[in-house]
C-alpha cells in the first residue's frame, strides 16, 4: 500500500513538473513572437522613413531582401514579399492604440488580418479574439470570411441578460445574424423537412458554417415530458461553451411564439439532459426571414439564452439589411465595449 502511495505521489509530482515546463515553453514562445513582431515593426519603419527621406523607390526592398538573405542564410522572413508586408504593417498601425495587440498574435495571423480586414476596429476585433481563444490561421480565415465581426455587431440574442459574463462574447460569436446555406442547393420553395434533410446530408459543411466549434448530437432529438414526446429539430454541442445548443428550423418568417417553444426545450434539456459540469443550454431559432423589431420584443423578457437568426439559400443580400448596418460611430463604440470585456 505504501509503495502505491509513493508511486501516486511521484506521478502527481511528474505531472506538476510537466505543467511547469509547458508553461515555461509557452511563455518563451510568446516572448520570441513579441520580439519577432517588434523586429518586423522596426524594419518596416526603417523602410518607410528612408523612402520618405531619400525618395527611394521599390528597389530598396528588393535590394534589402537580397542583402539580408546573403547575411543571414537559412533564416526565413527576409523575402521581398515579407519585407513589403513589414512596410505595410508599420504603415497600417503607425500611431494607433492597436500596436500592443499586434505582438500578441503570430506574424501569419497579422498578415491575414492586414489582407482581409477593412478598418482598424475590425482588425482589433480579430486580434483580440485570436489571442483570447487561440484561433489557428485556418480558423481565423474562416471567421473573417464568415463575417463574424459584422455578425457579432448585428446578431440578435438576449445573452447579455441570460448568460454569465465569462460566456457572453463566445456565445455571441456562436450565433450569426444570417447563415449562408447555399451549399444545400435548395430552391426558394422548400419546407422544413426538406431543409432539415438537406442539412443532415451536408452536416460537415453545416457545422463549418455554424462556426467550427460545434459537434452534432442528433436530429429530431426526443424529449419525454408528462407522457408525451417532443422533438428538437437539431441538437448540437458547443465545445468551448461546453453547452448543448438546440436548433429550431423555420422556413417562414419569425413568430414570437417560437421563443416560447424554445424556452420549453431549454428547460427540459437543462433538467433532464445536460450534465452538472455543462453550462446552461442555448437555443438558436433559424428562420427564413425575421423582423428585427419583433425579434427584439420576443427576446426581451426570456429567461433562457436564445438567439434568432435568418438564413438564405441563394446568394442575394436582402435590401432590408442595408437599413440596419451600423454606422462607423456605433461600430467604434461596440468594439470598444467588446475590448473592455475581453480585457477583464
mmCIF file of C-alpha atoms in Angstrom:
data_model
loop_
_atom_site.group_PDB
_atom_site.id
_atom_site.type_symbol
_atom_site.label_atom_id
_atom_site.label_comp_id
_atom_site.label_asym_id
_atom_site.label_seq_id
_atom_site.Cartn_x
_atom_site.Cartn_y
_atom_site.Cartn_z
ATOM 1 C CA UNK A 1 0.000 0.000 0.000
ATOM 2 C CA UNK A 2 2.851 2.369 0.914
ATOM 3 C CA UNK A 3 4.535 1.656 -2.425
ATOM 4 C CA UNK A 4 1.335 2.508 -4.298
ATOM 5 C CA UNK A 5 1.021 5.797 -2.420
ATOM 6 C CA UNK A 6 4.624 6.681 -3.259
ATOM 7 C CA UNK A 7 4.008 5.874 -6.925
ATOM 8 C CA UNK A 8 0.866 8.037 -6.929
ATOM 9 C CA UNK A 9 2.756 10.901 -5.319
ATOM 10 C CA UNK A 10 5.552 10.571 -7.857
ATOM 11 C CA UNK A 11 3.086 10.573 -10.764
ATOM 12 C CA UNK A 12 1.497 13.738 -9.374
ATOM 13 C CA UNK A 13 4.976 15.245 -8.992
ATOM 14 C CA UNK A 14 5.873 14.437 -12.615
ATOM 15 C CA UNK A 15 2.555 15.898 -13.826
ATOM 16 C CA UNK A 16 3.260 19.090 -11.892
ATOM 17 C CA UNK A 17 6.768 19.434 -13.364
ATOM 18 C CA UNK A 18 5.493 18.760 -16.888
ATOM 19 C CA UNK A 19 2.889 21.507 -16.473
ATOM 20 C CA UNK A 20 5.614 23.941 -15.395
ATOM 21 C CA UNK A 21 7.766 23.018 -18.394
ATOM 22 C CA UNK A 22 4.855 23.504 -20.803
ATOM 23 C CA UNK A 23 4.012 26.840 -19.199
ATOM 24 C CA UNK A 24 7.614 27.981 -19.475
ATOM 25 C CA UNK A 25 7.788 26.911 -23.132
ATOM 26 C CA UNK A 26 4.569 28.757 -23.871
ATOM 27 C CA UNK A 27 5.828 31.931 -22.207
ATOM 28 C CA UNK A 28 9.127 31.647 -24.069
ATOM 29 C CA UNK A 29 7.334 31.268 -27.405
ATOM 30 C CA UNK A 30 5.184 34.295 -26.646
ATOM 31 C CA UNK A 31 8.287 36.316 -25.836
ATOM 32 C CA UNK A 32 10.002 35.166 -29.031
ATOM 33 C CA UNK A 33 6.910 36.112 -31.013
ATOM 34 C CA UNK A 34 6.787 39.587 -29.451
ATOM 35 C CA UNK A 35 10.467 40.098 -30.281
ATOM 36 C CA UNK A 36 9.918 38.953 -33.861
ATOM 37 C CA UNK A 37 6.915 41.233 -34.343
ATOM 38 C CA UNK A 38 8.938 44.083 -32.812
ATOM 39 C CA UNK A 39 11.784 43.408 -35.264
ATOM 40 C CA UNK A 40 9.407 43.398 -38.235
ATOM 41 C CA UNK A 41 7.860 46.644 -36.988
ATOM 42 C CA UNK A 42 11.291 48.307 -36.816
ATOM 43 C CA UNK A 43 12.284 47.050 -40.278
ATOM 44 C CA UNK A 44 9.006 48.337 -41.689
ATOM 45 C CA UNK A 45 9.517 51.717 -40.023
ATOM 46 C CA UNK A 46 13.092 51.986 -41.320
ATOM 47 C CA UNK A 47 11.964 51.267 -44.875
ATOM 48 C CA UNK A 48 9.221 53.892 -44.690
ATOM 49 C CA UNK A 49 11.494 56.520 -43.131
ATOM 50 C CA UNK A 50 14.272 56.018 -45.702
ATOM 51 C CA UNK A 51 11.831 56.155 -48.600
ATOM 52 C CA UNK A 52 10.306 59.367 -47.293
ATOM 53 C CA UNK A 53 13.681 60.942 -46.511
ATOM 54 C CA UNK A 54 15.613 59.957 -49.634
ATOM 55 C CA UNK A 55 12.813 59.352 -52.115
ATOM 56 C CA UNK A 56 13.847 55.735 -52.598
ATOM 57 C CA UNK A 57 11.534 53.587 -54.702
ATOM 58 C CA UNK A 58 10.678 49.899 -54.742
ATOM 59 C CA UNK A 59 14.268 48.862 -55.378
ATOM 60 C CA UNK A 60 15.174 49.442 -51.718
ATOM 61 C CA UNK A 61 13.008 46.494 -50.712
ATOM 62 C CA UNK A 62 14.396 44.204 -53.421
ATOM 63 C CA UNK A 63 17.990 45.090 -52.587
ATOM 64 C CA UNK A 64 17.439 44.868 -48.837
ATOM 65 C CA UNK A 65 15.879 41.406 -49.169
ATOM 66 C CA UNK A 66 18.882 40.202 -51.189
ATOM 67 C CA UNK A 67 21.443 41.609 -48.738
ATOM 68 C CA UNK A 68 19.655 40.233 -45.665
ATOM 69 C CA UNK A 69 19.335 36.776 -47.204
ATOM 70 C CA UNK A 70 23.066 36.809 -48.002
ATOM 71 C CA UNK A 71 23.931 37.945 -44.482
ATOM 72 C CA UNK A 72 21.582 35.500 -42.726
ATOM 73 C CA UNK A 73 21.425 32.364 -44.894
ATOM 74 C CA UNK A 74 18.786 29.888 -43.770
ATOM 75 C CA UNK A 75 16.847 32.497 -41.789
ATOM 76 C CA UNK A 76 13.276 32.761 -43.006
ATOM 77 C CA UNK A 77 11.350 36.003 -43.153
ATOM 78 C CA UNK A 78 13.516 38.228 -45.346
ATOM 79 C CA UNK A 79 11.858 37.627 -48.691
ATOM 80 C CA UNK A 80 10.833 40.579 -50.855
ATOM 81 C CA UNK A 81 7.168 39.828 -50.183
ATOM 82 C CA UNK A 82 7.658 39.676 -46.425
ATOM 83 C CA UNK A 83 9.550 42.969 -46.385
ATOM 84 C CA UNK A 84 6.628 44.576 -48.199
ATOM 85 C CA UNK A 85 4.361 43.134 -45.517
ATOM 86 C CA UNK A 86 6.587 44.730 -42.847
ATOM 87 C CA UNK A 87 6.292 48.092 -44.565
ATOM 88 C CA UNK A 88 2.526 47.719 -44.834
ATOM 89 C CA UNK A 89 2.407 46.541 -41.209
ATOM 90 C CA UNK A 90 4.062 49.709 -39.971
ATOM 91 C CA UNK A 91 2.009 51.994 -42.201
ATOM 92 C CA UNK A 92 -1.239 50.337 -41.144
ATOM 93 C CA UNK A 93 -0.770 50.696 -37.383
ATOM 94 C CA UNK A 94 1.555 53.685 -37.057
ATOM 95 C CA UNK A 95 0.347 55.888 -34.207
ATOM 96 C CA UNK A 96 -2.633 53.643 -33.388
ATOM 97 C CA UNK A 97 -3.561 52.219 -29.965
ATOM 98 C CA UNK A 98 -3.732 48.805 -31.588
ATOM 99 C CA UNK A 99 0.068 48.435 -31.532
ATOM 100 C CA UNK A 100 0.168 46.346 -28.345
ATOM 101 C CA UNK A 101 -2.289 43.810 -29.749
ATOM 102 C CA UNK A 102 -0.219 43.012 -32.844
ATOM 103 C CA UNK A 103 2.563 41.487 -30.749
ATOM 104 C CA UNK A 104 0.199 39.071 -29.029
ATOM 105 C CA UNK A 105 -0.560 37.047 -32.172
ATOM 106 C CA UNK A 106 1.624 35.364 -34.784
ATOM 107 C CA UNK A 107 3.031 37.090 -37.844
ATOM 108 C CA UNK A 108 0.975 34.850 -40.127
ATOM 109 C CA UNK A 109 -2.171 35.902 -38.285
ATOM 110 C CA UNK A 110 -1.193 39.555 -38.632
ATOM 111 C CA UNK A 111 -0.744 39.143 -42.383
ATOM 112 C CA UNK A 112 -4.189 37.544 -42.716
ATOM 113 C CA UNK A 113 -5.783 40.414 -40.774
ATOM 114 C CA UNK A 114 -3.928 43.054 -42.797
ATOM 115 C CA UNK A 115 -5.012 41.473 -46.064
ATOM 116 C CA UNK A 116 -8.632 40.754 -45.188
ATOM 117 C CA UNK A 117 -9.800 43.412 -42.714
ATOM 118 C CA UNK A 118 -11.036 46.785 -43.944
ATOM 119 C CA UNK A 119 -10.552 49.004 -40.891
ATOM 120 C CA UNK A 120 -8.775 49.208 -37.551
ATOM 121 C CA UNK A 121 -11.839 48.304 -35.491
ATOM 122 C CA UNK A 122 -12.331 45.083 -37.428
ATOM 123 C CA UNK A 123 -8.597 44.332 -37.231
ATOM 124 C CA UNK A 124 -8.536 44.754 -33.465
ATOM 125 C CA UNK A 125 -11.626 42.591 -33.058
ATOM 126 C CA UNK A 126 -9.942 39.642 -34.796
ATOM 127 C CA UNK A 127 -6.650 40.229 -32.991
ATOM 128 C CA UNK A 128 -8.337 40.107 -29.598
ATOM 129 C CA UNK A 129 -10.446 37.089 -30.488
ATOM 130 C CA UNK A 130 -7.401 35.238 -31.846
ATOM 131 C CA UNK A 131 -5.471 35.983 -28.665
ATOM 132 C CA UNK A 132 -8.315 35.092 -26.312
ATOM 133 C CA UNK A 133 -9.482 31.890 -27.997
ATOM 134 C CA UNK A 134 -6.255 30.659 -29.596
ATOM 135 C CA UNK A 135 -7.547 30.625 -33.164
ATOM 136 C CA UNK A 136 -5.303 28.983 -35.749
ATOM 137 C CA UNK A 137 -4.749 30.775 -39.051
ATOM 138 C CA UNK A 138 -7.304 28.493 -40.703
ATOM 139 C CA UNK A 139 -9.923 29.280 -38.050
ATOM 140 C CA UNK A 140 -9.117 32.993 -38.272
ATOM 141 C CA UNK A 141 -9.584 32.975 -42.054
ATOM 142 C CA UNK A 142 -12.867 31.100 -41.663
ATOM 143 C CA UNK A 143 -14.100 33.602 -39.075
ATOM 144 C CA UNK A 144 -13.210 36.586 -41.281
ATOM 145 C CA UNK A 145 -14.713 35.079 -44.421
ATOM 146 C CA UNK A 146 -17.790 34.166 -42.384
ATOM 147 C CA UNK A 147 -18.078 37.857 -41.416
ATOM 148 C CA UNK A 148 -18.011 37.104 -37.687
ATOM 149 C CA UNK A 149 -17.243 40.742 -36.892
ATOM 150 C CA UNK A 150 -20.266 42.049 -38.790
ATOM 151 C CA UNK A 151 -22.456 39.228 -37.492
ATOM 152 C CA UNK A 152 -21.302 39.938 -33.950
ATOM 153 C CA UNK A 153 -22.386 43.564 -34.249
ATOM 154 C CA UNK A 154 -25.751 42.747 -35.798
ATOM 155 C CA UNK A 155 -26.615 39.473 -34.052
ATOM 156 C CA UNK A 156 -29.900 39.332 -32.131
ATOM 157 C CA UNK A 157 -29.649 37.469 -28.834
ATOM 158 C CA UNK A 158 -30.571 38.014 -25.209
ATOM 159 C CA UNK A 159 -27.191 36.748 -23.978
ATOM 160 C CA UNK A 160 -26.320 39.957 -22.138
ATOM 161 C CA UNK A 161 -29.182 39.270 -19.729
ATOM 162 C CA UNK A 162 -29.197 35.472 -19.600
ATOM 163 C CA UNK A 163 -25.552 34.326 -19.606
ATOM 164 C CA UNK A 164 -22.695 34.870 -17.142
ATOM 165 C CA UNK A 165 -20.221 37.481 -18.343
ATOM 166 C CA UNK A 166 -17.450 34.943 -18.998
ATOM 167 C CA UNK A 167 -19.610 33.178 -21.623
ATOM 168 C CA UNK A 168 -21.290 36.108 -23.367
ATOM 169 C CA UNK A 169 -18.768 37.033 -26.027
ATOM 170 C CA UNK A 170 -18.028 33.455 -27.082
ATOM 171 C CA UNK A 171 -21.767 32.744 -27.158
ATOM 172 C CA UNK A 172 -22.389 35.784 -29.352
ATOM 173 C CA UNK A 173 -19.748 34.509 -31.752
ATOM 174 C CA UNK A 174 -21.613 31.215 -31.868
ATOM 175 C CA UNK A 175 -24.784 32.840 -33.247
ATOM 176 C CA UNK A 176 -24.629 34.616 -36.591
ATOM 177 C CA UNK A 177 -27.250 37.087 -37.715
ATOM 178 C CA UNK A 178 -27.615 35.233 -41.003
ATOM 179 C CA UNK A 179 -26.438 31.821 -42.177
ATOM 180 C CA UNK A 180 -25.495 31.109 -45.762
ATOM 181 C CA UNK A 181 -26.958 27.721 -46.692
ATOM 182 C CA UNK A 182 -26.331 27.936 -50.419
ATOM 183 C CA UNK A 183 -24.395 24.667 -50.257
ATOM 184 C CA UNK A 184 -27.674 22.852 -49.536
ATOM 185 C CA UNK A 185 -28.727 23.580 -53.148
ATOM 186 C CA UNK A 186 -32.358 24.098 -52.164
ATOM 187 C CA UNK A 187 -34.805 26.139 -54.190
ATOM 188 C CA UNK A 188 -36.547 29.106 -52.590
ATOM 189 C CA UNK A 189 -39.667 26.940 -52.226
ATOM 190 C CA UNK A 190 -38.783 24.268 -49.678
ATOM 191 C CA UNK A 191 -40.386 23.014 -46.476
ATOM 192 C CA UNK A 192 -38.897 22.402 -43.053
ATOM 193 C CA UNK A 193 -38.497 18.673 -43.590
ATOM 194 C CA UNK A 194 -36.541 19.287 -46.801
ATOM 195 C CA UNK A 195 -34.395 21.857 -45.027
ATOM 196 C CA UNK A 196 -33.583 19.504 -42.160
ATOM 197 C CA UNK A 197 -32.864 16.592 -44.510
ATOM 198 C CA UNK A 198 -30.558 18.741 -46.641
ATOM 199 C CA UNK A 199 -28.664 19.847 -43.525
ATOM 200 C CA UNK A 200 -28.290 16.246 -42.356
ATOM 201 C CA UNK A 201 -26.855 15.266 -45.735
ATOM 202 C CA UNK A 202 -24.372 18.164 -45.552
ATOM 203 C CA UNK A 203 -23.657 18.150 -41.819
ATOM 204 C CA UNK A 204 -19.921 18.761 -42.057
ATOM 205 C CA UNK A 205 -20.431 21.832 -44.217
ATOM 206 C CA UNK A 206 -23.283 22.985 -41.995
ATOM 207 C CA UNK A 207 -21.154 22.767 -38.831
ATOM 208 C CA UNK A 208 -18.449 24.751 -40.592
ATOM 209 C CA UNK A 209 -20.984 27.464 -41.442
ATOM 210 C CA UNK A 210 -22.157 27.448 -37.825
ATOM 211 C CA UNK A 211 -18.661 28.428 -36.736
ATOM 212 C CA UNK A 212 -16.422 25.398 -36.302
ATOM 213 C CA UNK A 213 -16.832 24.827 -32.544
ATOM 214 C CA UNK A 214 -19.989 22.735 -32.813
ATOM 215 C CA UNK A 215 -20.416 18.974 -32.659
ATOM 216 C CA UNK A 216 -23.523 17.133 -33.865
ATOM 217 C CA UNK A 217 -25.552 15.184 -31.300
ATOM 218 C CA UNK A 218 -28.759 14.311 -33.130
ATOM 219 C CA UNK A 219 -31.745 15.438 -35.145
ATOM 220 C CA UNK A 220 -35.358 15.105 -34.027
ATOM 221 C CA UNK A 221 -33.879 14.678 -30.564
ATOM 222 C CA UNK A 222 -36.605 13.223 -28.345
ATOM 223 C CA UNK A 223 -37.606 14.826 -25.051
ATOM 224 C CA UNK A 224 -40.088 12.913 -22.894
ATOM 225 C CA UNK A 225 -42.277 15.073 -20.659
ATOM 226 C CA UNK A 226 -45.526 14.122 -18.911
ATOM 227 C CA UNK A 227 -46.005 11.012 -21.001
ATOM 228 C CA UNK A 228 -45.616 12.934 -24.274
ATOM 229 C CA UNK A 229 -42.739 13.151 -26.719
ATOM 230 C CA UNK A 230 -41.316 16.402 -28.039
ATOM 231 C CA UNK A 231 -38.588 16.737 -30.655
ATOM 232 C CA UNK A 232 -35.759 19.247 -31.058
ATOM 233 C CA UNK A 233 -35.016 19.702 -34.762
ATOM 234 C CA UNK A 234 -31.239 19.520 -34.337
ATOM 235 C CA UNK A 235 -29.213 19.252 -31.140
ATOM 236 C CA UNK A 236 -25.568 20.356 -31.181
ATOM 237 C CA UNK A 237 -22.839 20.743 -28.596
ATOM 238 C CA UNK A 238 -20.542 23.767 -28.389
ATOM 239 C CA UNK A 239 -17.090 22.660 -27.291
ATOM 240 C CA UNK A 240 -15.819 25.994 -25.951
ATOM 241 C CA UNK A 241 -19.003 26.908 -24.139
ATOM 242 C CA UNK A 242 -19.490 23.295 -23.008
ATOM 243 C CA UNK A 243 -23.197 23.705 -23.635
ATOM 244 C CA UNK A 244 -25.988 21.963 -25.506
ATOM 245 C CA UNK A 245 -27.346 24.039 -28.377
ATOM 246 C CA UNK A 246 -30.900 23.416 -29.603
ATOM 247 C CA UNK A 247 -31.717 24.460 -33.161
ATOM 248 C CA UNK A 248 -35.251 25.116 -34.335
ATOM 249 C CA UNK A 249 -35.641 25.403 -38.110
ATOM 250 C CA UNK A 250 -38.391 27.522 -39.662
ATOM 251 C CA UNK A 251 -38.877 28.097 -43.379
ATOM 252 C CA UNK A 252 -41.091 31.139 -42.859
ATOM 253 C CA UNK A 253 -40.787 34.435 -41.034
ATOM 254 C CA UNK A 254 -40.027 34.550 -37.301
ATOM 255 C CA UNK A 255 -43.020 34.478 -34.951
ATOM 256 C CA UNK A 256 -42.928 35.435 -31.243
ATOM 257 C CA UNK A 257 -44.402 32.093 -30.175
ATOM 258 C CA UNK A 258 -41.246 30.348 -31.371
ATOM 259 C CA UNK A 259 -39.400 31.624 -28.295
ATOM 260 C CA UNK A 260 -41.972 30.026 -26.004
ATOM 261 C CA UNK A 261 -41.393 26.639 -27.582
ATOM 262 C CA UNK A 262 -37.633 27.108 -27.377
ATOM 263 C CA UNK A 263 -37.889 28.077 -23.701
ATOM 264 C CA UNK A 264 -39.702 24.798 -23.090
ATOM 265 C CA UNK A 265 -36.986 22.813 -24.887
ATOM 266 C CA UNK A 266 -34.206 24.534 -22.952
ATOM 267 C CA UNK A 267 -35.875 23.938 -19.595
ATOM 268 C CA UNK A 268 -36.196 20.230 -20.341
ATOM 269 C CA UNK A 269 -32.647 19.975 -21.694
ATOM 270 C CA UNK A 270 -31.257 21.653 -18.582
ATOM 271 C CA UNK A 271 -33.194 19.460 -16.177
ATOM 272 C CA UNK A 272 -33.071 16.113 -17.968
ATOM 273 C CA UNK A 273 -30.194 16.027 -20.460
ATOM 274 C CA UNK A 274 -27.313 18.343 -19.571
ATOM 275 C CA UNK A 275 -24.709 17.169 -17.064
ATOM 276 C CA UNK A 276 -23.689 19.029 -13.913
ATOM 277 C CA UNK A 277 -20.397 20.243 -15.384
ATOM 278 C CA UNK A 278 -22.004 21.686 -18.520
ATOM 279 C CA UNK A 279 -23.184 25.265 -18.933
ATOM 280 C CA UNK A 280 -26.824 26.225 -19.428
ATOM 281 C CA UNK A 281 -28.279 25.112 -22.751
ATOM 282 C CA UNK A 282 -28.639 27.660 -25.551
ATOM 283 C CA UNK A 283 -31.318 27.940 -28.216
ATOM 284 C CA UNK A 284 -30.950 29.190 -31.775
ATOM 285 C CA UNK A 285 -34.061 29.778 -33.867
ATOM 286 C CA UNK A 286 -33.158 29.872 -37.572
ATOM 287 C CA UNK A 287 -35.866 31.348 -39.785
ATOM 288 C CA UNK A 288 -36.122 32.176 -43.458
ATOM 289 C CA UNK A 289 -36.773 35.782 -42.539
ATOM 290 C CA UNK A 290 -37.249 37.945 -39.472
ATOM 291 C CA UNK A 291 -38.458 41.364 -38.473
ATOM 292 C CA UNK A 292 -35.786 42.718 -36.179
ATOM 293 C CA UNK A 293 -38.197 44.707 -34.016
ATOM 294 C CA UNK A 294 -40.438 41.691 -33.428
ATOM 295 C CA UNK A 295 -37.389 39.609 -32.504
ATOM 296 C CA UNK A 296 -36.225 42.280 -30.079
ATOM 297 C CA UNK A 297 -39.531 42.284 -28.213
ATOM 298 C CA UNK A 298 -39.822 38.493 -28.283
ATOM 299 C CA UNK A 299 -36.408 38.066 -26.643
ATOM 300 C CA UNK A 300 -36.735 40.900 -24.143
ATOM 301 C CA UNK A 301 -38.096 39.059 -21.101
ATOM 302 C CA UNK A 302 -36.942 35.495 -21.810
ATOM 303 C CA UNK A 303 -35.045 33.789 -19.005
ATOM 304 C CA UNK A 304 -33.164 31.319 -21.231
ATOM 305 C CA UNK A 305 -30.341 32.277 -23.639
ATOM 306 C CA UNK A 306 -31.793 32.402 -27.152
ATOM 307 C CA UNK A 307 -30.559 33.782 -30.438
ATOM 308 C CA UNK A 308 -32.622 34.365 -33.568
ATOM 309 C CA UNK A 309 -31.023 34.192 -36.994
ATOM 310 C CA UNK A 310 -32.141 34.134 -40.595
ATOM 311 C CA UNK A 311 -30.784 32.015 -43.424
ATOM 312 C CA UNK A 312 -30.509 32.216 -47.188
ATOM 313 C CA UNK A 313 -30.222 29.506 -49.789
ATOM 314 C CA UNK A 314 -29.372 31.825 -52.672
ATOM 315 C CA UNK A 315 -26.619 34.433 -52.940
ATOM 316 C CA UNK A 316 -28.788 37.529 -52.648
ATOM 317 C CA UNK A 317 -28.431 40.141 -49.923
ATOM 318 C CA UNK A 318 -31.827 41.280 -48.604
ATOM 319 C CA UNK A 319 -32.350 45.003 -49.231
ATOM 320 C CA UNK A 320 -33.638 45.440 -45.693
ATOM 321 C CA UNK A 321 -30.177 44.652 -44.283
ATOM 322 C CA UNK A 322 -28.721 47.911 -45.533
ATOM 323 C CA UNK A 323 -31.012 49.814 -43.190
ATOM 324 C CA UNK A 324 -29.575 48.018 -40.190
ATOM 325 C CA UNK A 325 -25.874 48.229 -40.969
ATOM 326 C CA UNK A 326 -24.285 50.061 -38.019
ATOM 327 C CA UNK A 327 -22.700 53.469 -38.527
ATOM 328 C CA UNK A 328 -18.938 53.926 -38.037
ATOM 329 C CA UNK A 329 -19.646 55.594 -34.685
ATOM 330 C CA UNK A 330 -21.736 52.638 -33.488
ATOM 331 C CA UNK A 331 -19.091 50.177 -34.662
ATOM 332 C CA UNK A 332 -16.330 52.029 -32.832
ATOM 333 C CA UNK A 333 -18.369 52.140 -29.633
ATOM 334 C CA UNK A 334 -19.352 48.473 -29.871
ATOM 335 C CA UNK A 335 -15.790 47.314 -30.413
ATOM 336 C CA UNK A 336 -14.565 49.454 -27.508
ATOM 337 C CA UNK A 337 -17.110 47.743 -25.256
ATOM 338 C CA UNK A 338 -16.061 44.329 -26.554
ATOM 339 C CA UNK A 339 -12.393 45.050 -25.872
ATOM 340 C CA UNK A 340 -13.166 46.254 -22.343
ATOM 341 C CA UNK A 341 -14.931 42.954 -21.584
ATOM 342 C CA UNK A 342 -12.209 40.837 -23.173
ATOM 343 C CA UNK A 343 -9.546 42.669 -21.159
ATOM 344 C CA UNK A 344 -11.103 41.553 -17.887
#
